[in-house]
Short mmCIF file of C-alpha atoms in Angstrom, two decimals:
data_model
loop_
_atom_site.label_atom_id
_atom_site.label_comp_id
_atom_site.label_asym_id
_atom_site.label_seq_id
_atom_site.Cartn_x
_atom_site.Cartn_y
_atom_site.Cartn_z
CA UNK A 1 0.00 0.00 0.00
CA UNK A 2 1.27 3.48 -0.32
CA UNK A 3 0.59 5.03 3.13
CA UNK A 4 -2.11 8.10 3.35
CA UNK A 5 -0.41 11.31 4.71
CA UNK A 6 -0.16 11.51 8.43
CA UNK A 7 -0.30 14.49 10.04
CA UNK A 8 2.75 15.83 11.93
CA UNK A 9 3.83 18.88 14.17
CA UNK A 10 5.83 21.22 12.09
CA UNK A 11 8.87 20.90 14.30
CA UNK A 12 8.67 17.26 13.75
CA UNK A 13 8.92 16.93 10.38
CA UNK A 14 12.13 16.12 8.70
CA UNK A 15 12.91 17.49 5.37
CA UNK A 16 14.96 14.50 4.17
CA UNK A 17 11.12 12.59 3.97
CA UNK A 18 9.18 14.73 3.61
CA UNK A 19 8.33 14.20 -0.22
CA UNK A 20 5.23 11.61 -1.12
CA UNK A 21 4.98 10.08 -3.85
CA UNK A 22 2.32 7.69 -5.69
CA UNK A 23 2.65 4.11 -6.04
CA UNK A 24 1.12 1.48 -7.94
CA UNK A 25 -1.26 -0.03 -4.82
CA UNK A 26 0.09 -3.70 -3.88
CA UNK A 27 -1.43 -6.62 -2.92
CA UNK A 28 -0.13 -8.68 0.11
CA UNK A 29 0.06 -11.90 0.88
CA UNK A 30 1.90 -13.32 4.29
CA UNK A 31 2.87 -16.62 6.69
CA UNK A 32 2.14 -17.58 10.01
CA UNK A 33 2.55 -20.53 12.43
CA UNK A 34 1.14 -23.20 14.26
CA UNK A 35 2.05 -22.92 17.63
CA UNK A 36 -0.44 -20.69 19.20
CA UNK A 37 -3.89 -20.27 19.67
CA UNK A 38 -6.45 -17.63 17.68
CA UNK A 39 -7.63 -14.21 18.94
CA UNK A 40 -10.85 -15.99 19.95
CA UNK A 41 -10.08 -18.85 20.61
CA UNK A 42 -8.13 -17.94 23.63
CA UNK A 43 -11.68 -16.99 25.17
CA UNK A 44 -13.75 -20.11 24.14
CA UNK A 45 -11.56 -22.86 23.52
CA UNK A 46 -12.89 -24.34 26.89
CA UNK A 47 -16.25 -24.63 25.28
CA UNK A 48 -15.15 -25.30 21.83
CA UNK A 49 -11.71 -26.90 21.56
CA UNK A 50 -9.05 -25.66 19.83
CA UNK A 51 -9.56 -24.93 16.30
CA UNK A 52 -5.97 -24.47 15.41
CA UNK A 53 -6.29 -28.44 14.45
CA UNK A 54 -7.81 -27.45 11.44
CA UNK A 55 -6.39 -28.03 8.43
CA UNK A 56 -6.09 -25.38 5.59
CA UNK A 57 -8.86 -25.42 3.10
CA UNK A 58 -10.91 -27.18 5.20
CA UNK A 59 -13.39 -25.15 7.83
CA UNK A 60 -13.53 -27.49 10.90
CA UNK A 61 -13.91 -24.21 13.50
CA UNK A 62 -16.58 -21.67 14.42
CA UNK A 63 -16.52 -18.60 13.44
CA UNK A 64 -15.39 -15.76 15.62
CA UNK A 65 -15.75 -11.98 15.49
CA UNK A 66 -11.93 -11.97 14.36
CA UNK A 67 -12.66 -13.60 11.48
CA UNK A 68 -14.18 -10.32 9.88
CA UNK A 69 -11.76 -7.48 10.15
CA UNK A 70 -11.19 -3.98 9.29
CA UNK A 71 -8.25 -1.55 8.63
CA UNK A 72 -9.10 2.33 10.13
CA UNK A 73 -6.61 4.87 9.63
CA UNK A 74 -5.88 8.18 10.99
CA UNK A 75 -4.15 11.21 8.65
CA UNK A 76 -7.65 10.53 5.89
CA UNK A 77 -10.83 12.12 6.84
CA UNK A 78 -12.79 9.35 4.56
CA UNK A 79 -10.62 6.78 6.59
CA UNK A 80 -10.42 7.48 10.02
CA UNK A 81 -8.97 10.33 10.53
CA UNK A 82 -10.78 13.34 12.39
CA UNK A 83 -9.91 17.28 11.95
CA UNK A 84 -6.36 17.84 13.34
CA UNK A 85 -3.34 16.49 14.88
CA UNK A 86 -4.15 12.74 16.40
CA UNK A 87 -7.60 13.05 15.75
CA UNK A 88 -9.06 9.52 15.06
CA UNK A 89 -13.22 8.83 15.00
CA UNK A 90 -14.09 5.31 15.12
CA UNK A 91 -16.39 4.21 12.23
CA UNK A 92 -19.92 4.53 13.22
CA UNK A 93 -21.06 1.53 11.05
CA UNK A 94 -23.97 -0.15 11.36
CA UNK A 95 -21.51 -3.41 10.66
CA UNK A 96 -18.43 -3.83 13.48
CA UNK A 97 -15.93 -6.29 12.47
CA UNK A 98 -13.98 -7.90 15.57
CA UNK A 99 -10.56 -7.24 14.55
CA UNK A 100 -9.32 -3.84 14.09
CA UNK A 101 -5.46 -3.48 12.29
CA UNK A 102 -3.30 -0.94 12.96
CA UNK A 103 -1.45 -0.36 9.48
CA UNK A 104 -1.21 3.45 8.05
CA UNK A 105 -2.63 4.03 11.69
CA UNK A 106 -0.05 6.30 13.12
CA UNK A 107 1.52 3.38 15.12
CA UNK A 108 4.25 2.72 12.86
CA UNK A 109 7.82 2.61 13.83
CA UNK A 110 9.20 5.57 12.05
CA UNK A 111 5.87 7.91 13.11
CA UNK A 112 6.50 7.24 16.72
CA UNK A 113 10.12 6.90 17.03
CA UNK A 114 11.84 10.06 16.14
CA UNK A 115 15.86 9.68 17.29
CA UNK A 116 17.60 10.65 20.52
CA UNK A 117 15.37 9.05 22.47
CA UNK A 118 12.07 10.88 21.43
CA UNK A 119 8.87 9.03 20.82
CA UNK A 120 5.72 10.80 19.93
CA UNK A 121 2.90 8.28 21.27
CA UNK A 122 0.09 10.86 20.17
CA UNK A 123 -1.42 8.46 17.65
CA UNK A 124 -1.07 5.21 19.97
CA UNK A 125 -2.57 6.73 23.28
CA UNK A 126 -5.99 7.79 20.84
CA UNK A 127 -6.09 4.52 19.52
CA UNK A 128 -5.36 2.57 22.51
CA UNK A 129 -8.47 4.68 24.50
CA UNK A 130 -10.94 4.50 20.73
CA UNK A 131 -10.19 0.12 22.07
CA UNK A 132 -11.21 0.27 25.54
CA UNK A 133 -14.22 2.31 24.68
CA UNK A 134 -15.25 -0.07 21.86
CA UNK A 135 -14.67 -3.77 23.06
CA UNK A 136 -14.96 -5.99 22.58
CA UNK A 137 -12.38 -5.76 19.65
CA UNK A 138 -8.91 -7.80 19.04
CA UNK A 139 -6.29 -5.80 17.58
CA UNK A 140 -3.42 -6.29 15.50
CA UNK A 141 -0.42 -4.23 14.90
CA UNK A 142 2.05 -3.69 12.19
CA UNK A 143 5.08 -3.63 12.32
CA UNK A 144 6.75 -0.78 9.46
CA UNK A 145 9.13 1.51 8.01
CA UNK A 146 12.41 2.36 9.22
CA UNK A 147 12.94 5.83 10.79
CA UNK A 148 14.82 7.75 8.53
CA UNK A 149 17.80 9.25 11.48
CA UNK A 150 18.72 5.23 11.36
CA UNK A 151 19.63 5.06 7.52
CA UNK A 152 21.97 7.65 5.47
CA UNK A 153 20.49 11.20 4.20
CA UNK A 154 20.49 9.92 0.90
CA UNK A 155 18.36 6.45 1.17
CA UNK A 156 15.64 8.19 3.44
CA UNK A 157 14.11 9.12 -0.07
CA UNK A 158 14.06 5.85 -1.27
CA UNK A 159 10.85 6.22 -1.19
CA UNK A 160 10.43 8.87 1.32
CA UNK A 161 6.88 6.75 3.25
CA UNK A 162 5.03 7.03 5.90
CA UNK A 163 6.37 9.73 6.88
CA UNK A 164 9.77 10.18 7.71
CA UNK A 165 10.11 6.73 7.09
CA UNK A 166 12.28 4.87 5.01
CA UNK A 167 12.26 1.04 3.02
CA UNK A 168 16.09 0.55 3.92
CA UNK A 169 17.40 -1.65 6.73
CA UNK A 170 18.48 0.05 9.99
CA UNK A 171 22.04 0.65 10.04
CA UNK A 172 22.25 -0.86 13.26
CA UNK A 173 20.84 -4.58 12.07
CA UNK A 174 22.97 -7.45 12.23
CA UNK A 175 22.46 -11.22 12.79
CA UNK A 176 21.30 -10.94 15.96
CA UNK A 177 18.83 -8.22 15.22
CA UNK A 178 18.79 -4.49 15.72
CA UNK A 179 18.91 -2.82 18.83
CA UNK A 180 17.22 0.32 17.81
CA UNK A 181 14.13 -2.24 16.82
CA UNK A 182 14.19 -4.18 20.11
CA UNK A 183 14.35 -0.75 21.95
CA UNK A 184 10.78 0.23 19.88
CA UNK A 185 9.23 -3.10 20.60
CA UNK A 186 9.82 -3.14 23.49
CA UNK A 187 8.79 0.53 24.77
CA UNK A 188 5.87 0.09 22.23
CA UNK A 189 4.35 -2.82 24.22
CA UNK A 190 4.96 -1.90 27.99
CA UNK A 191 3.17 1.40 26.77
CA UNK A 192 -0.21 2.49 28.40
CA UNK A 193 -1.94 5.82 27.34
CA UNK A 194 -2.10 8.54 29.92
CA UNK A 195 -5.56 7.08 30.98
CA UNK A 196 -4.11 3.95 31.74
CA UNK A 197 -4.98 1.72 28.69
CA UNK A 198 -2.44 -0.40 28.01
CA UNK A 199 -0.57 -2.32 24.74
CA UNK A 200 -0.47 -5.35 26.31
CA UNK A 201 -4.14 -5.43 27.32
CA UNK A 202 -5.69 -4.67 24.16
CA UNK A 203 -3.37 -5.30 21.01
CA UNK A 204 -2.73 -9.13 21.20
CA UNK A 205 -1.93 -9.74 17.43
CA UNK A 206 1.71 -8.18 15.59
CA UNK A 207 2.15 -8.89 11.91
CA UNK A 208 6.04 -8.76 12.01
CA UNK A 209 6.37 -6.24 8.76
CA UNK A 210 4.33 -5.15 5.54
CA UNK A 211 5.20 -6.57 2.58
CA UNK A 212 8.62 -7.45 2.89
CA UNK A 213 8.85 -8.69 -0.85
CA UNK A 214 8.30 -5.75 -2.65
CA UNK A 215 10.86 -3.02 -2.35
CA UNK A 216 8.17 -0.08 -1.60
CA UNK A 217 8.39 -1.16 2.08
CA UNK A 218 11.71 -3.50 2.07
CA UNK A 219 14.99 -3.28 0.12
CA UNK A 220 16.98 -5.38 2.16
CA UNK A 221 16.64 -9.15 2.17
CA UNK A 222 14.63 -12.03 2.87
CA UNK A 223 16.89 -13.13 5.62
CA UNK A 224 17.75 -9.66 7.34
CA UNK A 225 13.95 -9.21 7.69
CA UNK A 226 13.86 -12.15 9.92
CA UNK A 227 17.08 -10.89 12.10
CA UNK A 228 15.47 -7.75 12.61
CA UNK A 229 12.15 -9.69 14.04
CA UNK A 230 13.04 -12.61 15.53
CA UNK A 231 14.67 -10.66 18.50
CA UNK A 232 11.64 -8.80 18.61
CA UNK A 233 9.21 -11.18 18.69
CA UNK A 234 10.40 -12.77 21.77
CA UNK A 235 10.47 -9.12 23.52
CA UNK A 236 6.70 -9.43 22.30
CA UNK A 237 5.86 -12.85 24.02
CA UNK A 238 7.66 -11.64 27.53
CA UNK A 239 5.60 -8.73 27.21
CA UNK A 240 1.95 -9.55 26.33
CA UNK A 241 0.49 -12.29 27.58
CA UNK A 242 -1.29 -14.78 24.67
CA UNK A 243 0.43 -12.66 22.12
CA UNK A 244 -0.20 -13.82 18.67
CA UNK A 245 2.36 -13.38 15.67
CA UNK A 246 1.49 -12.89 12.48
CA UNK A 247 4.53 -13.95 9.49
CA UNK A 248 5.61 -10.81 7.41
CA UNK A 249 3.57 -10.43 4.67
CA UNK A 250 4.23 -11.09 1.05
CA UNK A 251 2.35 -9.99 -1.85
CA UNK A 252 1.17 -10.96 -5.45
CA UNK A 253 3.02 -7.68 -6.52
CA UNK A 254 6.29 -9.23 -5.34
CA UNK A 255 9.61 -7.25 -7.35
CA UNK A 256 12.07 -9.97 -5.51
CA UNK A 257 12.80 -11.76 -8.64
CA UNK A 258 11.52 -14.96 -7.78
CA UNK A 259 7.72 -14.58 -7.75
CA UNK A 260 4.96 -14.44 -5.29
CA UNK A 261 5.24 -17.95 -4.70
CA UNK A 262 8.30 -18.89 -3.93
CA UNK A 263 8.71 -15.84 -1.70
CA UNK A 264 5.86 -17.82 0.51
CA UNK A 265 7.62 -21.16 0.33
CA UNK A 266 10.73 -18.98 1.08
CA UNK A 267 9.58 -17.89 4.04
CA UNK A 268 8.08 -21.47 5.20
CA UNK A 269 11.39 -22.72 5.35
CA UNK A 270 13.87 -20.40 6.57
CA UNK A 271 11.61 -20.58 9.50
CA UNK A 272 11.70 -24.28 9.55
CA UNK A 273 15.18 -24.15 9.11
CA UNK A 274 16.20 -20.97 11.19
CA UNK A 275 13.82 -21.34 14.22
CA UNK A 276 9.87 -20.95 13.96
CA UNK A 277 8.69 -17.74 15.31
CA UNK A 278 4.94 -17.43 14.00
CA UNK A 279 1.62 -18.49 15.06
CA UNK A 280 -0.50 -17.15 11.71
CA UNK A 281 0.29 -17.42 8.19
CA UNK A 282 -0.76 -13.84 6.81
CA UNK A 283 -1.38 -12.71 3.53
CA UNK A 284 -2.83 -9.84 1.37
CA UNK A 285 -5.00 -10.39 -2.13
CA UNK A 286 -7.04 -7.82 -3.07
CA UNK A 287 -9.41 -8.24 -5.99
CA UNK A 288 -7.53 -6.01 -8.67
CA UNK A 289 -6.54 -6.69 -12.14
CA UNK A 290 -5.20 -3.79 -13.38
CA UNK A 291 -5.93 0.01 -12.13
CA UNK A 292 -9.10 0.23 -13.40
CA UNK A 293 -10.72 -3.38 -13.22
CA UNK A 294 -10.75 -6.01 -10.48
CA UNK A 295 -11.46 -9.82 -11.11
CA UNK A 296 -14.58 -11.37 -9.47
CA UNK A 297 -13.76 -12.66 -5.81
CA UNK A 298 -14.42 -16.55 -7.25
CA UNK A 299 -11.68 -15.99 -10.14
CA UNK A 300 -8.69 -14.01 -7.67
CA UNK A 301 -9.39 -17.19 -5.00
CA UNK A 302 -8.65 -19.66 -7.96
CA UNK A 303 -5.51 -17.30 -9.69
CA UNK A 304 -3.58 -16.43 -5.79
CA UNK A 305 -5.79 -18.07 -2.58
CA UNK A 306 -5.28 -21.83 -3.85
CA UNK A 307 -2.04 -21.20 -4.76
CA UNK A 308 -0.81 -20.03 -1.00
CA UNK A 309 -3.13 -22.95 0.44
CA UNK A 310 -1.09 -25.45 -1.81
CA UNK A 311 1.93 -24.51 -0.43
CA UNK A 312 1.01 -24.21 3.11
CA UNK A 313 -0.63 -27.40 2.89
CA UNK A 314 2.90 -29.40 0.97
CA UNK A 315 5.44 -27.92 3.60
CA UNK A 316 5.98 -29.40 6.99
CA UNK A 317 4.94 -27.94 9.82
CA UNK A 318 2.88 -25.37 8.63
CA UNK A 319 -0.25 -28.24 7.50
CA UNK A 320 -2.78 -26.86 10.24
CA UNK A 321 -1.01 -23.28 10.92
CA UNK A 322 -4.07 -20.87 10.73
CA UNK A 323 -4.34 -18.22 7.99
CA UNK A 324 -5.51 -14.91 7.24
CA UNK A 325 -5.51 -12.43 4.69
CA UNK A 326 -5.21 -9.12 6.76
CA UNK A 327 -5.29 -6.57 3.40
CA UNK A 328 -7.82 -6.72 1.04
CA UNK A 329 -10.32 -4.67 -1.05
CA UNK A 330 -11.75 -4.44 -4.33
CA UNK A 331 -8.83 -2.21 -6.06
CA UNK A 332 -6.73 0.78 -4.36
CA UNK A 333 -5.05 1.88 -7.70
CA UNK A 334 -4.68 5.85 -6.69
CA UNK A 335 -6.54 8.41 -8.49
CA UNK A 336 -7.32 7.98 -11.46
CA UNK A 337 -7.38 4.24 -10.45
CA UNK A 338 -10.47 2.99 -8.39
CA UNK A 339 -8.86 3.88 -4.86
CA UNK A 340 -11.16 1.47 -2.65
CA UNK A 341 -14.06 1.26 -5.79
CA UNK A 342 -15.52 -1.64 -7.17
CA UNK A 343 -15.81 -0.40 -10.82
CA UNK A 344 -19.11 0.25 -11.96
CA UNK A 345 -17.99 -0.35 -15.56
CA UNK A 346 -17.76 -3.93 -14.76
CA UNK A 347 -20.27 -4.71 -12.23
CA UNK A 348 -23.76 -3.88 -11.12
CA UNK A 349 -23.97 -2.56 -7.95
CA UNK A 350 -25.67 -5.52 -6.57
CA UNK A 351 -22.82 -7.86 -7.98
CA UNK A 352 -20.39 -5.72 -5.84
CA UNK A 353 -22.76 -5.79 -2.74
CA UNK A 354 -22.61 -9.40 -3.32
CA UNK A 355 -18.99 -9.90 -3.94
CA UNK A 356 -17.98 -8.45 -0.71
CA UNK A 357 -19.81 -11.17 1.08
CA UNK A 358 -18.44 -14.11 -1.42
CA UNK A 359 -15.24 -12.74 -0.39
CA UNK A 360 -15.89 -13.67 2.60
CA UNK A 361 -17.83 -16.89 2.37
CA UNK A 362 -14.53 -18.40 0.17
CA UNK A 363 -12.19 -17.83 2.86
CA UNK A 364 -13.90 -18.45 5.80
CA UNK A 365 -15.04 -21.64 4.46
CA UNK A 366 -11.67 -22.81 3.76
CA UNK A 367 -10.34 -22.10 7.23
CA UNK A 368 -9.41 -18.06 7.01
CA UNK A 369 -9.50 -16.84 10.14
CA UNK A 370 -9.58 -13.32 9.43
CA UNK A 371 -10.15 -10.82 6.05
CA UNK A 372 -9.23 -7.85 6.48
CA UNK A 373 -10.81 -4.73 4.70
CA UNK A 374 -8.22 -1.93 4.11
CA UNK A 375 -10.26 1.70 3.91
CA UNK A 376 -12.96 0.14 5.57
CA UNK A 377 -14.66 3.29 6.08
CA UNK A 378 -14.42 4.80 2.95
CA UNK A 379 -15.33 1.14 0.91
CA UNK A 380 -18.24 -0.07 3.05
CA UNK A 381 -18.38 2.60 5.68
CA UNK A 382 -19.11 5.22 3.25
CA UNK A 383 -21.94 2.68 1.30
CA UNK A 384 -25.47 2.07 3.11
CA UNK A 385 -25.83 -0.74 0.86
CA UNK A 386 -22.40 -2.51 1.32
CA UNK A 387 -22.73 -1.89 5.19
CA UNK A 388 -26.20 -3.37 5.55
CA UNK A 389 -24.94 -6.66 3.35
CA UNK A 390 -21.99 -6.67 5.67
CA UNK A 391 -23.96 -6.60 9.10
CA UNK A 392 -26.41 -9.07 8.14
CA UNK A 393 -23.41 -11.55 6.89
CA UNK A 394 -22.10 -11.11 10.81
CA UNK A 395 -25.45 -11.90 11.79
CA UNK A 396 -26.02 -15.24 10.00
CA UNK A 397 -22.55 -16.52 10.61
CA UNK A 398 -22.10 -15.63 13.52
CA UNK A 399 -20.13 -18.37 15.86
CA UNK A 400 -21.69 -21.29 13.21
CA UNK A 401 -19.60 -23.72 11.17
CA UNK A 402 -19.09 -24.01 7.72
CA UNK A 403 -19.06 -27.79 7.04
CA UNK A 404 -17.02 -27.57 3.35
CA UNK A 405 -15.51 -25.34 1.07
CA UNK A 406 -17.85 -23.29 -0.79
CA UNK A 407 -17.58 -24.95 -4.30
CA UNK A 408 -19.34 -24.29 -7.75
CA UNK A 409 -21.56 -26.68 -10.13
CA UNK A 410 -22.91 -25.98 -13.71
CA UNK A 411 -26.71 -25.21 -13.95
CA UNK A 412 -26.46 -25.34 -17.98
CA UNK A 413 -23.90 -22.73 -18.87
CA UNK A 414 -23.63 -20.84 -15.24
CA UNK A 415 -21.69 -21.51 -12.65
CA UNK A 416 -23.56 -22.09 -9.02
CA UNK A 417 -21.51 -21.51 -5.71
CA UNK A 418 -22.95 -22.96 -2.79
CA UNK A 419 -21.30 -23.45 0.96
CA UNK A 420 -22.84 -25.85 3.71
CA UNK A 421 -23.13 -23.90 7.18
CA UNK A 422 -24.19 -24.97 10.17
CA UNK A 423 -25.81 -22.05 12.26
CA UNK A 424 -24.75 -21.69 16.14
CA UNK A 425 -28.41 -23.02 16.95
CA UNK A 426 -27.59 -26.04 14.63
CA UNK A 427 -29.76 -25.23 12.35
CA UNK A 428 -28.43 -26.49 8.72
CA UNK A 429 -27.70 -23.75 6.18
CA UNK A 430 -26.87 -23.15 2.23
CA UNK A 431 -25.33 -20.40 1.20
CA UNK A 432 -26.01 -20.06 -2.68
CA UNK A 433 -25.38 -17.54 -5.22
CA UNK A 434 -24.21 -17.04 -9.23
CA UNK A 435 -21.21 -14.57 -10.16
CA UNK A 436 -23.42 -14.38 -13.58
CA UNK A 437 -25.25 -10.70 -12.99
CA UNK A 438 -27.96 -12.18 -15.52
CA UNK A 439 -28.99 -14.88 -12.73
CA UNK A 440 -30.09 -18.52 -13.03
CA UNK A 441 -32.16 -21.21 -10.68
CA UNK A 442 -31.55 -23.18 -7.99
CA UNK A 443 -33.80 -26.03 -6.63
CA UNK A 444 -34.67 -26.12 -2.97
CA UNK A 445 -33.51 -29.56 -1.61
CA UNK A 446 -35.36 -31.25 0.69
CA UNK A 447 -35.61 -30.16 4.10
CA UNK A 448 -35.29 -25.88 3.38
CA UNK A 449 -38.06 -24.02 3.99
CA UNK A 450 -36.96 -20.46 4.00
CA UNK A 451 -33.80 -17.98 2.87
CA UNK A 452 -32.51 -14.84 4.26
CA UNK A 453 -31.17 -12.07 1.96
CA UNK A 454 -28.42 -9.43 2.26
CA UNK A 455 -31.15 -6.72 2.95
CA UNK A 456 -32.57 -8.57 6.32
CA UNK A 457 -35.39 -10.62 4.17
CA UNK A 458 -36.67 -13.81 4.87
CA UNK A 459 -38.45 -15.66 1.90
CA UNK A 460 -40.56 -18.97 2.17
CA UNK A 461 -39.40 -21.48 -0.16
CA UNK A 462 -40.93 -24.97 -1.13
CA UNK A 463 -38.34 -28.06 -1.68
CA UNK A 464 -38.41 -28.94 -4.65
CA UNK A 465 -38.71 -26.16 -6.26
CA UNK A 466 -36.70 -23.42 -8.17
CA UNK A 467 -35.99 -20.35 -7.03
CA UNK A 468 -33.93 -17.21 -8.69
CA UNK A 469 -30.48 -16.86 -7.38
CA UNK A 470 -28.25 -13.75 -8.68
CA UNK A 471 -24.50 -12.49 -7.46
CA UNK A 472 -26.15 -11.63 -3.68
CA UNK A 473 -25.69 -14.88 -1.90
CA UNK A 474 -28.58 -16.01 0.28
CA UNK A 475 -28.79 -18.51 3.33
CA UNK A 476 -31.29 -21.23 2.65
CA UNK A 477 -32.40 -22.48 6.36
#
């Protein structure tokens, strides 16, 4: 992603970053571990087990408020961002996901850490109060850009991010990890806000760095991203108790050379090989195909999703690690790209309506344990229609079980997606729905008597019988 602006005091600024510039937006795609137990699941694994047994691709948990997330940033009135310095307002959304992220948030490294031992916690004490006041919420932060005083003049605009942030390794990094880093970490997570809300109490998940395969947020090296957070990630376990950590994510859009996927694999084993230190597998896909037009959310699961699955699922030790994809959206190709938009040249605004919620259905029902919408506020937020869709997908998942991957079947020349779900009152569900705008049928088996509709609608429905289906899913009950 290229970061919104962030507002800073004048006498904070520093003139080597201080220059923005555009990039092409980036997907993300990342790696986590097996080891330790999900947001949620800390809280109800007494009555439910532990769903970290379940394998990828397969969806053999509940569902759990953490499995629908949001990104909310400060610095961007149509994100989160209020008038003037550290202002933040919490989306007012009829629909509240249960995982917030903190990424473009103000929390990064180089916006709080500003050399000789000054740290500007301005951003971090709002958000940390904005948590108490809304729980309950989980919360993840990430870990990003370099401050620019630890780097030479000249590679602090390379590309001058986030702000006064830089893409180059710390000078101070080495095999055993940086000290400048460690110091961060470490302050950042004994840190409590002047009205006594505290890191450790409310931010329990750290993805370890942004994109580390693309050079807009990392130059240095596969290997020196994991000295600079393996140190760091056992200040974060000492510190905050059930701590969760998320891999460093990697990205379709990855410029290392080697490809998207074998970054992933990559990553798999120089863990395996150099000492595990992740409990999620974390990824970003957004739906974009180019700046102006995104693929539907069946077609980007089948060209990236299985492809990150396969691999997790053919590596040792990372069979039943579970996974998320904490950065997604339609397409946020700046201006004059779709920043945040499904494209209406494409799609009717029903069919985007309806892909945000066969977004979700795919990955929940193949084990993701969390999907992430970056801009929340100014994709759904700022759309009555994509909100409503959203809060009445909460409401008929809610803690049920999908009992298979969703998967398609051909009703003549159109392709029908249905998922089995079992609601949390064990009542046995069908999620159905066509990517084809034009619509087709689908016949009622035996046993349904009723759907429920993205708008809060509940039809009666005879088995047997056909019934019109279109690019909204509905829940057959």
């Amino acid at each position: 992603m290229h970061p919104p602006l962030i507002p800073r005091k004048p006498e904070k600024i520093r003139a080597a970053c201080y220059k923005f510039f555009f990039v092409t937006l980036l997907f993300t795609l990342v790696i986590a571990t097996a080891t330790s137990k999900s947001f949620a699941a800390r809280e109800e694994n007494a009555s439910t087990g532990n769903p970290l047994n379940a394998h990828p691709g397969k969806s053999t948990h509940p569902m759990y408020p953490t499995n629908f997330g949001f990104q909310c940033g400060n610095g961007d009135t149509q994100d989160c961002g209020g008038q003037g310095y550290g202002s933040i307002i919490w989306p007012s959304t009829q629909s509240q996901p249960g995982m917030l992220r903190l990424h473009d948030a103000g929390t990064h490294w180089s916006t709080i850490d500003e050399g000789s031992g000054a740290y500007n916690w301005v951003f971090l004490d709002q958000w940390l109060d904005l948590i108490a006041q809304h729980q309950p919420v989980k919360v993840s932060q990430v870990f990003t850009w370099v401050p620019c005083y630890l780097v030479a003049a000249h590679q602090c605009s390379a590309p001058p991010t986030a702000p006064s942030g830089t893409n180059v390794p710390p000078r101070d990094l080495t095999a055993n990890g940086s000290p400048s880093f460690n110091n961060f970490v470490t302050l950042f997570v004994q840190h409590c806000s002047p009205n006594g809300n505290c890191v450790k109490n409310l931010i329990r998940g750290y993805e370890m760095w942004n994109e580390w395969d693309i050079k807009y947020h990392w130059t240095g090296s596969m290997e020196q991203i994991y000295q600079m957070v393996k140190p760091a990630v056992a200040i974060i376990r000492a510190n905050v108790p059930n701590a969760v950590i998320l891999m460093p994510s990697t990205t379709p859009d990855s410029d290392t050379g080697l490809g998207y996927q074998a970054d992933f694999q990559n990553w798999l084993n120089y863990e395996n090989t150099n000492g595990r230190i992740s409990d999620w597998i974390d990824w970003h896909v957004y739906l974009t195909n180019t700046n102006y037009t995104t693929r539907s959310p069946e077609d980007q699961w089948n060209k990236f999703n299985v492809n990150f699955l396969s691999i997790q699922a053919s590596t040792p030790g990372w069979e039943t690690t579970p996974w998320a994809n904490t950065e997604t959206n339609f397409n946020g190709a700046p201006p004059p790209g779709l920043n945040y938009t499904c494209p209406a040249a494409q799609f009717t605004k029903a069919d985007c309506t309806g892909q945000i919620v066969r977004w979700q259905l795919l990955h929940a029902s193949n084990g993701g344990r969390n999907l992430a919408w970056y801009k929340w506020k100014e994709t759904i937020g700022s759309n009555q229609q994509y909100d409503a869709a959203y809060n009445y997908m909460m409401q008929y998942l809610g803690s049920g079980k999908f009992t298979a991957p969703c998967s398609s079947t051909m009703n003549g020349s159109v392709p029908v997606w249905t998922c089995g779900f079992v609601q949390s009152n064990g009542t046995n569900s069908i999620w159905v729905w066509t990517p084809t705008e034009s619509g087709t049928t689908y016949t009622v088996p035996s046993g349904f008597t009723n759907y429920r509709d993205l708008n809060g609608g509940k039809t009666s429905v005879v088995a047997g019988h056909s019934i019109a289906i279109g690019p909204e899913p509905i829940m057959l009950e």
